[in-house]
Coordinates of N, CA and C in Angstrom, one line a residue:
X1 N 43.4 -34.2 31.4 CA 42.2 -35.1 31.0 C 40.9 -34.3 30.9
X2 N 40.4 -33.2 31.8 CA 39.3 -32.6 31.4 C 39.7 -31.9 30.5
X3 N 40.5 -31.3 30.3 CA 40.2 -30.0 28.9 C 40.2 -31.5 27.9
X4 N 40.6 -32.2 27.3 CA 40.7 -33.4 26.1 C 39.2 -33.8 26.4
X5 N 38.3 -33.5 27.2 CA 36.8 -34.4 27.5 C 36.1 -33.2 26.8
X6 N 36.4 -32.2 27.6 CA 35.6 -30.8 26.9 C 36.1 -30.9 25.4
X7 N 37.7 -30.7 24.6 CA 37.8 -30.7 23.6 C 36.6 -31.8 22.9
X8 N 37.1 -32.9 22.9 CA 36.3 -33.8 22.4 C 34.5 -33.5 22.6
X9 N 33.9 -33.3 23.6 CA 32.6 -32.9 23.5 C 32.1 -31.4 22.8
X10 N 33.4 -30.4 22.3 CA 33.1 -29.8 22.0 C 32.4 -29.9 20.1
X11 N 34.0 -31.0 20.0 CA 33.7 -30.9 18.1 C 32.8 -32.4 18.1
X12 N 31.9 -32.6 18.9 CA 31.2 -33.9 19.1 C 30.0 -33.5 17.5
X13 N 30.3 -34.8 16.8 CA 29.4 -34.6 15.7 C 29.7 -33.3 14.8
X14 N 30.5 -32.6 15.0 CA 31.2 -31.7 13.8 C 32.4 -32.0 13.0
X15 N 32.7 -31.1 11.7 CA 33.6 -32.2 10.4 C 34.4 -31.9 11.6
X16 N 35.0 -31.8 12.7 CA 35.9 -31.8 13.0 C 36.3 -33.2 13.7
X17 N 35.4 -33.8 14.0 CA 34.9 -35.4 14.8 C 35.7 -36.1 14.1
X18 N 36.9 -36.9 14.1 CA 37.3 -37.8 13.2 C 36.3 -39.5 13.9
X19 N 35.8 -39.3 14.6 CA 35.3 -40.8 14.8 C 33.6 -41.1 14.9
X20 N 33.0 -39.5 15.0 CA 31.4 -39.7 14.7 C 31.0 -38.9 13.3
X21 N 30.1 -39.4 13.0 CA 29.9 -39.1 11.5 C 28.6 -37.4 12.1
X22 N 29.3 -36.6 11.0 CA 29.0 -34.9 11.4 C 27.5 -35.3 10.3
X23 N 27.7 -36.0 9.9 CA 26.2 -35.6 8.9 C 25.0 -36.7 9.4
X24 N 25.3 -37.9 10.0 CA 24.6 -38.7 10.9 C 23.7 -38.2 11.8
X25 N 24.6 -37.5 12.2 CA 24.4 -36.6 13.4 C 23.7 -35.3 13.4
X26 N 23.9 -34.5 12.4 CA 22.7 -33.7 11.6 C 21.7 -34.2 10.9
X27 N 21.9 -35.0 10.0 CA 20.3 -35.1 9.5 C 20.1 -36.9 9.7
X28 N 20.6 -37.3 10.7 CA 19.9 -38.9 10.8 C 20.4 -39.6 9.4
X29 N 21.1 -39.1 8.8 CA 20.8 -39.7 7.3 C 22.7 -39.8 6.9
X30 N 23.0 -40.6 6.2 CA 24.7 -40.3 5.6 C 24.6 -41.4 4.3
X31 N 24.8 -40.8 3.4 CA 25.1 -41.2 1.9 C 26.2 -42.8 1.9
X32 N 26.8 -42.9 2.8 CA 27.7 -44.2 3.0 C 27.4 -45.0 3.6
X33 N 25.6 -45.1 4.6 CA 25.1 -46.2 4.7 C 26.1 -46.7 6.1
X34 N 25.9 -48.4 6.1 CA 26.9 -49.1 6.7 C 28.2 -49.0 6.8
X35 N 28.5 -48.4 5.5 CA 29.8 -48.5 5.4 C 30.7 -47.1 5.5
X36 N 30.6 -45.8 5.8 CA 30.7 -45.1 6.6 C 31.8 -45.3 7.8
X37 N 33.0 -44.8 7.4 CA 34.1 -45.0 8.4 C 34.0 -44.2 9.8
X38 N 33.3 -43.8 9.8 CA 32.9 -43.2 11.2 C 31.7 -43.4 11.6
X39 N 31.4 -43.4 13.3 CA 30.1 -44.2 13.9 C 29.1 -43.1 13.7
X40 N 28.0 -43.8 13.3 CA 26.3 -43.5 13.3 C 25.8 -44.0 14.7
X41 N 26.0 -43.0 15.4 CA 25.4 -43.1 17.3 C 23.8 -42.9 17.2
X42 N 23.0 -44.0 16.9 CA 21.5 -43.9 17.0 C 21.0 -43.8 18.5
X43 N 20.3 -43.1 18.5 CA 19.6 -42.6 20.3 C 18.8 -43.5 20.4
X44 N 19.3 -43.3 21.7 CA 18.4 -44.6 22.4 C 16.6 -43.8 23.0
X45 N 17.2 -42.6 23.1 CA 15.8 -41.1 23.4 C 15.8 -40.3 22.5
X46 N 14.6 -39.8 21.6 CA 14.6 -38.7 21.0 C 13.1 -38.2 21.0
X47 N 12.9 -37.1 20.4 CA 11.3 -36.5 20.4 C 11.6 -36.7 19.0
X48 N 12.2 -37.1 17.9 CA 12.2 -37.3 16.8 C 12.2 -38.5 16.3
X49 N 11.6 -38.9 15.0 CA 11.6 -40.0 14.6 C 11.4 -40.0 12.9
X50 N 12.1 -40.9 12.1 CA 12.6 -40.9 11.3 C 11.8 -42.0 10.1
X51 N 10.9 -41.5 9.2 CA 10.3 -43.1 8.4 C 11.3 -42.7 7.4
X52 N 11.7 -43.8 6.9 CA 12.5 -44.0 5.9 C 12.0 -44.1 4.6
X53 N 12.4 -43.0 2.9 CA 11.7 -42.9 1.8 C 10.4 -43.7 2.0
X54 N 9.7 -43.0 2.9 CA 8.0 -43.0 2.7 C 6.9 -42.2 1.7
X55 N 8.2 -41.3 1.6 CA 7.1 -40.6 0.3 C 7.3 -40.5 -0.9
X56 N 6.6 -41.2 -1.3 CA 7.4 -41.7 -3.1 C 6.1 -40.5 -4.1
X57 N 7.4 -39.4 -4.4 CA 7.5 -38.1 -5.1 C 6.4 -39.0 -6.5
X58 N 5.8 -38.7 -7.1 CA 5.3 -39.4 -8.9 C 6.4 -38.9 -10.0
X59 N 6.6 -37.6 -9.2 CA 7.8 -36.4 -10.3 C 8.5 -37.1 -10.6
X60 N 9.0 -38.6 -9.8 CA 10.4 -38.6 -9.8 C 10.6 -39.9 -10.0
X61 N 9.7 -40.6 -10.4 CA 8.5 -41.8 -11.0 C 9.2 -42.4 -12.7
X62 N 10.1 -43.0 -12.9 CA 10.7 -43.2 -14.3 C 9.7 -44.2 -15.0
X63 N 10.3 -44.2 -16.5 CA 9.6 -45.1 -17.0 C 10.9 -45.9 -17.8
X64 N 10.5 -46.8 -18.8 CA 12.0 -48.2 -18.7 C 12.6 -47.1 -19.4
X65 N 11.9 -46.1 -20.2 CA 13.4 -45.3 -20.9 C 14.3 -44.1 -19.9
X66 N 13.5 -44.5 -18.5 CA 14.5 -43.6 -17.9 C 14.0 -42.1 -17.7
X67 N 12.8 -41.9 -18.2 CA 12.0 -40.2 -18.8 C 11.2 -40.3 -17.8
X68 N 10.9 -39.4 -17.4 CA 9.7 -38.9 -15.9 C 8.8 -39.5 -16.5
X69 N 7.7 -40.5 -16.0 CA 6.7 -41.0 -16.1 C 5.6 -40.3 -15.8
X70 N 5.6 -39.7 -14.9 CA 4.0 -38.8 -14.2 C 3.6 -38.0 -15.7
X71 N 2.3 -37.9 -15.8 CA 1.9 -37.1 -16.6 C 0.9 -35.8 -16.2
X72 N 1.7 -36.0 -14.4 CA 0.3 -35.0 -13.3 C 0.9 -33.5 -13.6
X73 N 0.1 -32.8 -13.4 CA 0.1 -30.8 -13.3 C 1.2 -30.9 -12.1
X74 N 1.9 -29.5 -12.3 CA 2.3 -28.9 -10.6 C 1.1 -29.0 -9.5
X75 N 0.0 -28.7 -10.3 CA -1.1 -28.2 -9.1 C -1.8 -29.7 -8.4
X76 N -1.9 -30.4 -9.7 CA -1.9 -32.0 -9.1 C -0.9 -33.0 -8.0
X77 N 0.2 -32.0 -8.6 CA 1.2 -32.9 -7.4 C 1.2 -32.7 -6.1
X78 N 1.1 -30.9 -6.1 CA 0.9 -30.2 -4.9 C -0.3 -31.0 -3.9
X79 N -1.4 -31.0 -4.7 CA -2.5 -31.7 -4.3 C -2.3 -33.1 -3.9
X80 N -1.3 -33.7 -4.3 CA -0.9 -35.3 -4.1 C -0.2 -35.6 -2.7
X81 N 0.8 -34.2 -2.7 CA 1.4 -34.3 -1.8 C 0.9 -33.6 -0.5
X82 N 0.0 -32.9 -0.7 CA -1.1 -32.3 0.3 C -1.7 -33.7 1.4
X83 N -2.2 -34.2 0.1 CA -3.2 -35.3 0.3 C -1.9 -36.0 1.7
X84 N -1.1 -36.7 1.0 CA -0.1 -37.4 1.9 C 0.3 -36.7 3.2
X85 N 1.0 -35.8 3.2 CA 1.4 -35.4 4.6 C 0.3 -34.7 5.7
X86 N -1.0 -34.3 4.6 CA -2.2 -35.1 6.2 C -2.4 -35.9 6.6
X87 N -2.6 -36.9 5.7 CA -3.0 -38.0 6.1 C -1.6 -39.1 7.1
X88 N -0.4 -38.5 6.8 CA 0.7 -39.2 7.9 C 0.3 -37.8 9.3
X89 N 0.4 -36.9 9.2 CA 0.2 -35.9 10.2 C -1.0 -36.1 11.0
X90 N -2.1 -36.4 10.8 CA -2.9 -37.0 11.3 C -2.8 -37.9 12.1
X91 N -2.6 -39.5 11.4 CA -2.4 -40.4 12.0 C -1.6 -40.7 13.1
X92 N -0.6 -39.9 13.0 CA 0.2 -40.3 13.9 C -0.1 -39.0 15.2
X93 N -0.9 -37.8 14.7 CA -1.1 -37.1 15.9 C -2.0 -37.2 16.7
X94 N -2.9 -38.4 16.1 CA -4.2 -38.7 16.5 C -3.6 -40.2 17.5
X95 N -2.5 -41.1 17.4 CA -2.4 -42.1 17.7 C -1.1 -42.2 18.5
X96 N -0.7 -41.0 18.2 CA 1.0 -40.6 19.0 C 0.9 -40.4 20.1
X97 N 0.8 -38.8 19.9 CA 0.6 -37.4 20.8 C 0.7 -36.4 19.9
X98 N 1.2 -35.1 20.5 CA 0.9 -33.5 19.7 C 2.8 -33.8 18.9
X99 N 2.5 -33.3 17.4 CA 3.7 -33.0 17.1 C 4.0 -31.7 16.9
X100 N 5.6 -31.4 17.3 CA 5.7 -30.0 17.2 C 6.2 -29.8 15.7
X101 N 6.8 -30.6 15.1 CA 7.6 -30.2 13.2 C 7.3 -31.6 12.6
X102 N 6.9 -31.5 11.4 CA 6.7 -32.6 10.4 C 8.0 -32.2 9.4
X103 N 8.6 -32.8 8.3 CA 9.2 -32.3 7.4 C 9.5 -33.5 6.2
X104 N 9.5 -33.2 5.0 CA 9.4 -34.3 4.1 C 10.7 -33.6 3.2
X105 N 11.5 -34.8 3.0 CA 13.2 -34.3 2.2 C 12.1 -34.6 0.8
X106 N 12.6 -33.5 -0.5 CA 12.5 -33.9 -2.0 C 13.6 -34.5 -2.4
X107 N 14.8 -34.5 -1.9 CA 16.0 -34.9 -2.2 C 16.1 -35.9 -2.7
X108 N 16.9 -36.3 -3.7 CA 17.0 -37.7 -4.7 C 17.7 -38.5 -4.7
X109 N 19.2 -38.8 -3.5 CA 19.6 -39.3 -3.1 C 18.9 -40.2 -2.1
X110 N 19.7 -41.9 -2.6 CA 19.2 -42.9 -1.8 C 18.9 -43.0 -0.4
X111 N 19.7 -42.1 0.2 CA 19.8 -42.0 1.4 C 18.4 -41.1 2.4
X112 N 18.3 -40.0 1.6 CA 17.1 -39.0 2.4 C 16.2 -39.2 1.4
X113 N 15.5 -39.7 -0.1 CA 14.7 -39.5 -0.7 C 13.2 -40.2 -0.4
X114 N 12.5 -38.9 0.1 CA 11.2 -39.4 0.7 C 11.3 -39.4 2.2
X115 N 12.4 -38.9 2.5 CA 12.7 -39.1 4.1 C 11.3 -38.8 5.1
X116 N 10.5 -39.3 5.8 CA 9.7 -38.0 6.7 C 10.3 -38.1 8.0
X117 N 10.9 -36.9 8.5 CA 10.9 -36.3 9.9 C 9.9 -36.0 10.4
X118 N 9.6 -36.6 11.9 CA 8.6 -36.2 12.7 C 9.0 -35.8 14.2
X119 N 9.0 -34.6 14.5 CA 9.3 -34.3 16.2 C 8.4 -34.3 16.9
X120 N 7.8 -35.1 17.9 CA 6.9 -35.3 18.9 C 7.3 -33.9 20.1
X121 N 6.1 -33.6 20.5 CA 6.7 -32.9 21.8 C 7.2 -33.7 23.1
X122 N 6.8 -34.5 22.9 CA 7.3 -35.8 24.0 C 7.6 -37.3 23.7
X123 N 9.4 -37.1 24.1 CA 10.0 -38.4 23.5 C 9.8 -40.0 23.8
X124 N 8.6 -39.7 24.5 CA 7.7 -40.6 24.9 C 7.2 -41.0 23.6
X125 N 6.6 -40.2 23.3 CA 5.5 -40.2 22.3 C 6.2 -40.8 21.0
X126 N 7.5 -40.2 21.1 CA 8.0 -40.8 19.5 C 8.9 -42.6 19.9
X127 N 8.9 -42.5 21.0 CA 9.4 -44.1 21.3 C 8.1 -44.8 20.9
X128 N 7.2 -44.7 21.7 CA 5.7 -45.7 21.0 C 5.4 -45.8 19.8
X129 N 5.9 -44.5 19.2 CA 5.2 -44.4 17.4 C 6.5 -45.5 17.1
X130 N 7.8 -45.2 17.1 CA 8.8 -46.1 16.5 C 8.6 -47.6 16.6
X131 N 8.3 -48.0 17.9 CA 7.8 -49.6 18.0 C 6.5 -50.1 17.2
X132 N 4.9 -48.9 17.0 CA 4.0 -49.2 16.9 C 4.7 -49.7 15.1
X133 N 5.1 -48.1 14.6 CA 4.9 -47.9 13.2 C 5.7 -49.2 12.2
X134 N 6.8 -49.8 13.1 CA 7.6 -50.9 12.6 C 6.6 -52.1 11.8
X135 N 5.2 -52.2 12.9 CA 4.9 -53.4 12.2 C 3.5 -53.4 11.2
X136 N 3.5 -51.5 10.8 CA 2.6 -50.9 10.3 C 2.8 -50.7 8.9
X137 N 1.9 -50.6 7.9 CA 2.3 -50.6 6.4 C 1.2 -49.1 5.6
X138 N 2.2 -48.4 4.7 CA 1.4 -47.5 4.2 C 1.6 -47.3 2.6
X139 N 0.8 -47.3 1.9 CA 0.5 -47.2 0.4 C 0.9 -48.3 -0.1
X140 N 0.6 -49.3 1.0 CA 1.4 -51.0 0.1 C 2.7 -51.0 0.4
X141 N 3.1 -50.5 1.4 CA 4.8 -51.0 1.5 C 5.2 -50.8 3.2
X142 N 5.8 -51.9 3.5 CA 6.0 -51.7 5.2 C 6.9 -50.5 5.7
X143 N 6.4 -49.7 6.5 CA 7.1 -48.8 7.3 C 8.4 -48.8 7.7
X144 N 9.4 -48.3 8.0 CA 10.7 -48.6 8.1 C 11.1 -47.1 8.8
X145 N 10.7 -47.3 10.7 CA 10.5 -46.1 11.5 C 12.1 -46.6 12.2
X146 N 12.5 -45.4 12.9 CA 14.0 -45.2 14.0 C 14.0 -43.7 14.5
X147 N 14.5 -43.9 15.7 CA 14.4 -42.3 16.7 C 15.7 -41.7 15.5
X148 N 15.8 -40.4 15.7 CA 16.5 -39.6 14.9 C 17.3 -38.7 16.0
X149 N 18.5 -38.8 15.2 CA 19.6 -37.2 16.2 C 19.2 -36.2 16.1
X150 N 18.2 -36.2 15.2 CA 18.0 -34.4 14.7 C 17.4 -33.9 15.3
X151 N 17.6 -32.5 16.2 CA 17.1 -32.1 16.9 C 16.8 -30.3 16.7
X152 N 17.6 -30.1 15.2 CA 17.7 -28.6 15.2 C 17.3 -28.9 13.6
X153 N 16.5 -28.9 13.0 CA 16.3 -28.9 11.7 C 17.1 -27.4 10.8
X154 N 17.1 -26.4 11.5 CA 17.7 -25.6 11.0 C 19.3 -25.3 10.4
X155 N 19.9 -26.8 11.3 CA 21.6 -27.1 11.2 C 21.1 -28.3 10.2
X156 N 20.1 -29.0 9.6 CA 19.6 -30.0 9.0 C 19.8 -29.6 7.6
X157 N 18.8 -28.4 7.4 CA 18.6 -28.1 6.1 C 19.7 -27.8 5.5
X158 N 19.3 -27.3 4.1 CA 20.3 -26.3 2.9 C 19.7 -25.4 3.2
X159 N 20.6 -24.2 4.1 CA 19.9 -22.7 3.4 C 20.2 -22.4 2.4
X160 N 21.3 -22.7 1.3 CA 21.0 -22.4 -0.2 C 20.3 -22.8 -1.0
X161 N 19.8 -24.0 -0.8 CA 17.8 -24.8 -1.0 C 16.9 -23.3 -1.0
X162 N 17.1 -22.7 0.4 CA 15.8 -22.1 0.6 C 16.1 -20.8 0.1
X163 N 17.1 -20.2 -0.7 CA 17.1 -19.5 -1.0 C 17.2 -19.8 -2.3
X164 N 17.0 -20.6 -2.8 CA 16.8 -21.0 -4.5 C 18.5 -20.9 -4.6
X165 N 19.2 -21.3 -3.9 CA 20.6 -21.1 -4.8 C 21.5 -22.5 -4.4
X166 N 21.1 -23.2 -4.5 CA 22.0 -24.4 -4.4 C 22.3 -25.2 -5.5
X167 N 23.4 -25.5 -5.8 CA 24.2 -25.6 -7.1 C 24.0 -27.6 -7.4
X168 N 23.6 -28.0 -5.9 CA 23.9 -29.7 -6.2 C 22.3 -30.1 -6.2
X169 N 21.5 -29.2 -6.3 CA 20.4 -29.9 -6.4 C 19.6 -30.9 -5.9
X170 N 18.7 -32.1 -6.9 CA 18.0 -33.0 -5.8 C 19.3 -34.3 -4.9
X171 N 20.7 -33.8 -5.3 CA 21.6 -35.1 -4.8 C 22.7 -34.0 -3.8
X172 N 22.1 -33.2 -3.1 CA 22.5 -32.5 -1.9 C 22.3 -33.0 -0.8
X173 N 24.0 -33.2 0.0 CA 23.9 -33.6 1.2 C 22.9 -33.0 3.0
X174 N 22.2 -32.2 2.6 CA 21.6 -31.6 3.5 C 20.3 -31.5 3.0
X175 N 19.2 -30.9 4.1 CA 17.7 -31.5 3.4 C 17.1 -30.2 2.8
X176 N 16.5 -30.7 1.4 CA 16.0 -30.1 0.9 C 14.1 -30.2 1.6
X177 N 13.6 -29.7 2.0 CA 12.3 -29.9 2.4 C 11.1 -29.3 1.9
X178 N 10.5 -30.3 1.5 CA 9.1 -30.2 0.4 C 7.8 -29.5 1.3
X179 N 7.3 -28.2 0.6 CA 6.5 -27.5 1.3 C 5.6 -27.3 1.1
X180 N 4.2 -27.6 2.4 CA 3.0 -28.2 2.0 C 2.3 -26.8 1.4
X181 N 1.3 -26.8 0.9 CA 0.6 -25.4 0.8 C 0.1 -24.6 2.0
X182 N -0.2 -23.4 1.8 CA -0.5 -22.5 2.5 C -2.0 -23.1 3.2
X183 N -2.6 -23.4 1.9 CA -4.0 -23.8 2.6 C -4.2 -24.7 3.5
X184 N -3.5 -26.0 3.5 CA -2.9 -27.6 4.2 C -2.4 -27.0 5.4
X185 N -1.1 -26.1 5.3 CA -0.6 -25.7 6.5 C -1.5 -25.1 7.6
X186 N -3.0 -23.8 7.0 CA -3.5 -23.2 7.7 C -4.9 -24.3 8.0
X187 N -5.2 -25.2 7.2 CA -6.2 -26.4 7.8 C -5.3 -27.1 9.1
X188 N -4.5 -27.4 9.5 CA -3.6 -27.9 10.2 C -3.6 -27.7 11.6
X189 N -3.2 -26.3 10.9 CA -2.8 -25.3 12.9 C -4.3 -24.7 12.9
X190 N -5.8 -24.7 12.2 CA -6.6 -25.0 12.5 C -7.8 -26.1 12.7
X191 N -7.0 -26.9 13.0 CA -7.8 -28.2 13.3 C -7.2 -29.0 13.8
X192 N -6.6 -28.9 15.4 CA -6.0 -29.7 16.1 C -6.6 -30.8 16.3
X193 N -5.6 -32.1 17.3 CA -5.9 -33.4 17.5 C -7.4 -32.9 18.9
X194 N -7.2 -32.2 19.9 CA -7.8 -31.5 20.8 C -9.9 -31.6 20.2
X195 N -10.1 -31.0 18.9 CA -10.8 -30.2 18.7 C -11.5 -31.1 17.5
X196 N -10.5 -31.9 16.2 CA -11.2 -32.1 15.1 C -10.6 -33.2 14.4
X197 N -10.7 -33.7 13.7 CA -10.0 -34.5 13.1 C -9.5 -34.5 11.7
X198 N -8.5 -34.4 11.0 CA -8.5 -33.9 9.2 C -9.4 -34.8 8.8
X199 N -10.3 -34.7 7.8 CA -11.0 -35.7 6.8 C -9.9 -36.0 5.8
X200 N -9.2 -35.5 6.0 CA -7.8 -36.8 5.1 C -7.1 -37.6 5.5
X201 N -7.6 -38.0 6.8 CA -6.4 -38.9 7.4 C -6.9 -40.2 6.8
X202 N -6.1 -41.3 6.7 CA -6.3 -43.0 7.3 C -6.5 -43.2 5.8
X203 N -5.9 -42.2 4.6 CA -6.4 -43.0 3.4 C -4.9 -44.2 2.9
X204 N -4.0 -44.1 3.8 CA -2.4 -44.4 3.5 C -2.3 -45.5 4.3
X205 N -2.8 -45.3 5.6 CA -2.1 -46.3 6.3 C -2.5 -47.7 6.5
X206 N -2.4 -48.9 6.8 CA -2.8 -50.3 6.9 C -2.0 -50.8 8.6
X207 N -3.2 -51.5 9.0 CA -3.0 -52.0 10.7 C -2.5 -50.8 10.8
X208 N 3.8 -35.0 4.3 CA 5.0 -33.8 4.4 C 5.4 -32.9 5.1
X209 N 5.7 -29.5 4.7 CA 6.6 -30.0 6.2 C 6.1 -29.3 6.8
X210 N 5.3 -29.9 8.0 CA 5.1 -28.8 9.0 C 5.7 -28.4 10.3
X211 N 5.5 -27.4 10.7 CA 6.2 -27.1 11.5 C 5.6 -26.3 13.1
X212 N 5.5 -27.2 13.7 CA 4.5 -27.2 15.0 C 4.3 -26.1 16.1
X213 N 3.6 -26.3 17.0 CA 3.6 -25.3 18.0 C 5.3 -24.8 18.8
X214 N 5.4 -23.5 18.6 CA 6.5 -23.1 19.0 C 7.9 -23.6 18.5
X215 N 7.8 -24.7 18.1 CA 9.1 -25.4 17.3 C 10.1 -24.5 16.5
X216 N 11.3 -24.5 16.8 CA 12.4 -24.0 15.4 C 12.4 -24.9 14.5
X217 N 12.8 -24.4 13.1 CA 13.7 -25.1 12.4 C 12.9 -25.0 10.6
X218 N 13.8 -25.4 9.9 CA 14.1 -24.7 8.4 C 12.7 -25.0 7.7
X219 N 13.1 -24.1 6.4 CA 11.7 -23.4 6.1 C 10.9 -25.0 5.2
X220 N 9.8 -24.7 5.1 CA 9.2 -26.2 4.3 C 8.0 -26.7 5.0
X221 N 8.3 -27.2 5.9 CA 7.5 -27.9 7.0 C 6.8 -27.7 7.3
X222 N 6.3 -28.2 8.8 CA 5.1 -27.5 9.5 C 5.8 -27.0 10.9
X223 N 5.1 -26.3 11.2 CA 5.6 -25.8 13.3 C 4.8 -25.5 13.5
X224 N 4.2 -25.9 14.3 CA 3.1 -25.4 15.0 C 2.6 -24.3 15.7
X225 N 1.8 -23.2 15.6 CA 1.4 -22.6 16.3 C 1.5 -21.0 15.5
X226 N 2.1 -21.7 14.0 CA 2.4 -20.6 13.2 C 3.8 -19.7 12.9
X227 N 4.3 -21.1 13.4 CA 6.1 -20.2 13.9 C 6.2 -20.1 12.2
X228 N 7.4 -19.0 11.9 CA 8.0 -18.9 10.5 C 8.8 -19.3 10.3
X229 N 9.6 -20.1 8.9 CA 10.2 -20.6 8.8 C 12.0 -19.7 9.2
X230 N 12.7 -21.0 9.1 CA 14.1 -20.5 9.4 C 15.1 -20.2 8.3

């Protein structure tokens, strides 16, 4: 009976799991939804938390013929999406607690597209944001917050994403993660909740990735304290 408890806790949440879903379990997210023949074990505790396609890309923005609509620069977009993941990084570090990793999926599957990951240093902190942010709304659309499994962003990501070599592109099962600029990231880990406040917060919210102090996990984000990506 113990070795079958250890076996079983060993391939817990890996393809080897025939009864918990291995990709649930890594990135909070599975392409089969409800229907998913294996269980999505949502935590009842996590320092992570999960808004669901909150960040709606313009790139990726159609028009009725189906053709990219945006008619913004790269440098516009970057700047669009700058604008956004201070202004969520902000608010929520100003109204939370300290976060240690932000991360925003580009991925174009229904499932992760627009995903934001947020890891709180204290799972405290991400239970309050999940209750507060449920009855909160940003850019015109209600919030749609849940604690997340993910706990290692590095078993999350694509490293063939981050090495420019991944063959499935924006409809890859693992996260692709949208990466803020140099200059956003170094205003950031220079202007803590402590000390300052970003002058871009609060332009989103009504009632992207960084990667926080000391934190692991894949390249994109934010971590605090200047960690490198993975």
């Amino acid at each position: 009976m113990a070795a079958g408890a250890e076996y079983l806790a060993s391939i817990y949440g890996t393809e080897k799991d025939k009864v918990n879903c291995s990709f649930y379990h890594k990135i909070g997210a599975c392409r089969h939804g409800d229907r998913c023949s294996r269980l999505h074990n949502k935590p009842t505790f996590s320092q992570t938390l999960l808004m669901t396609n909150l960040y709606q890309n313009p790139a990726l923005i159609t028009g009725p013929d189906g053709k990219p609509a945006s008619t913004m620069t790269e440098e516009e977009l970057q700047t669009h999406y700058d604008d956004f993941f201070e202004d969520v990084f902000w608010e929520l570090e100003e109204k939370y607690g300290e976060i240690e990793q932000m991360n925003v999926c580009e991925n174009q599957g229904d499932h992760l597209v627009g995903n934001v990951y947020v890891m709180f240093k204290d799972e405290l902190d991400a239970e309050k944001a999940v209750k507060d942010l449920n009855n909160r709304w940003f850019g015109g659309r209600p919030i749609s917050a849940e604690l997340s499994p993910v706990t290692d962003f590095r078993e999350a990501c694509c490293r063939q994403y981050e090495q420019s070599e991944c063959t499935r592109g924006g409809f890859c099962n693992f996260m692709h993660i949208k990466p803020v600029s140099k200059d956003t990231s170094n205003k950031i880990d220079g202007c803590t909740r402590r000390r300052s406040r970003s002058p871009a917060a609060n332009r989103g919210f009504g009632g992207g990735g960084y990667r926080g102090r000391g934190g692991g996990g894949g390249g994109g984000g934010y971590r605090g304290g200047g960690g490198g990506g993975g």
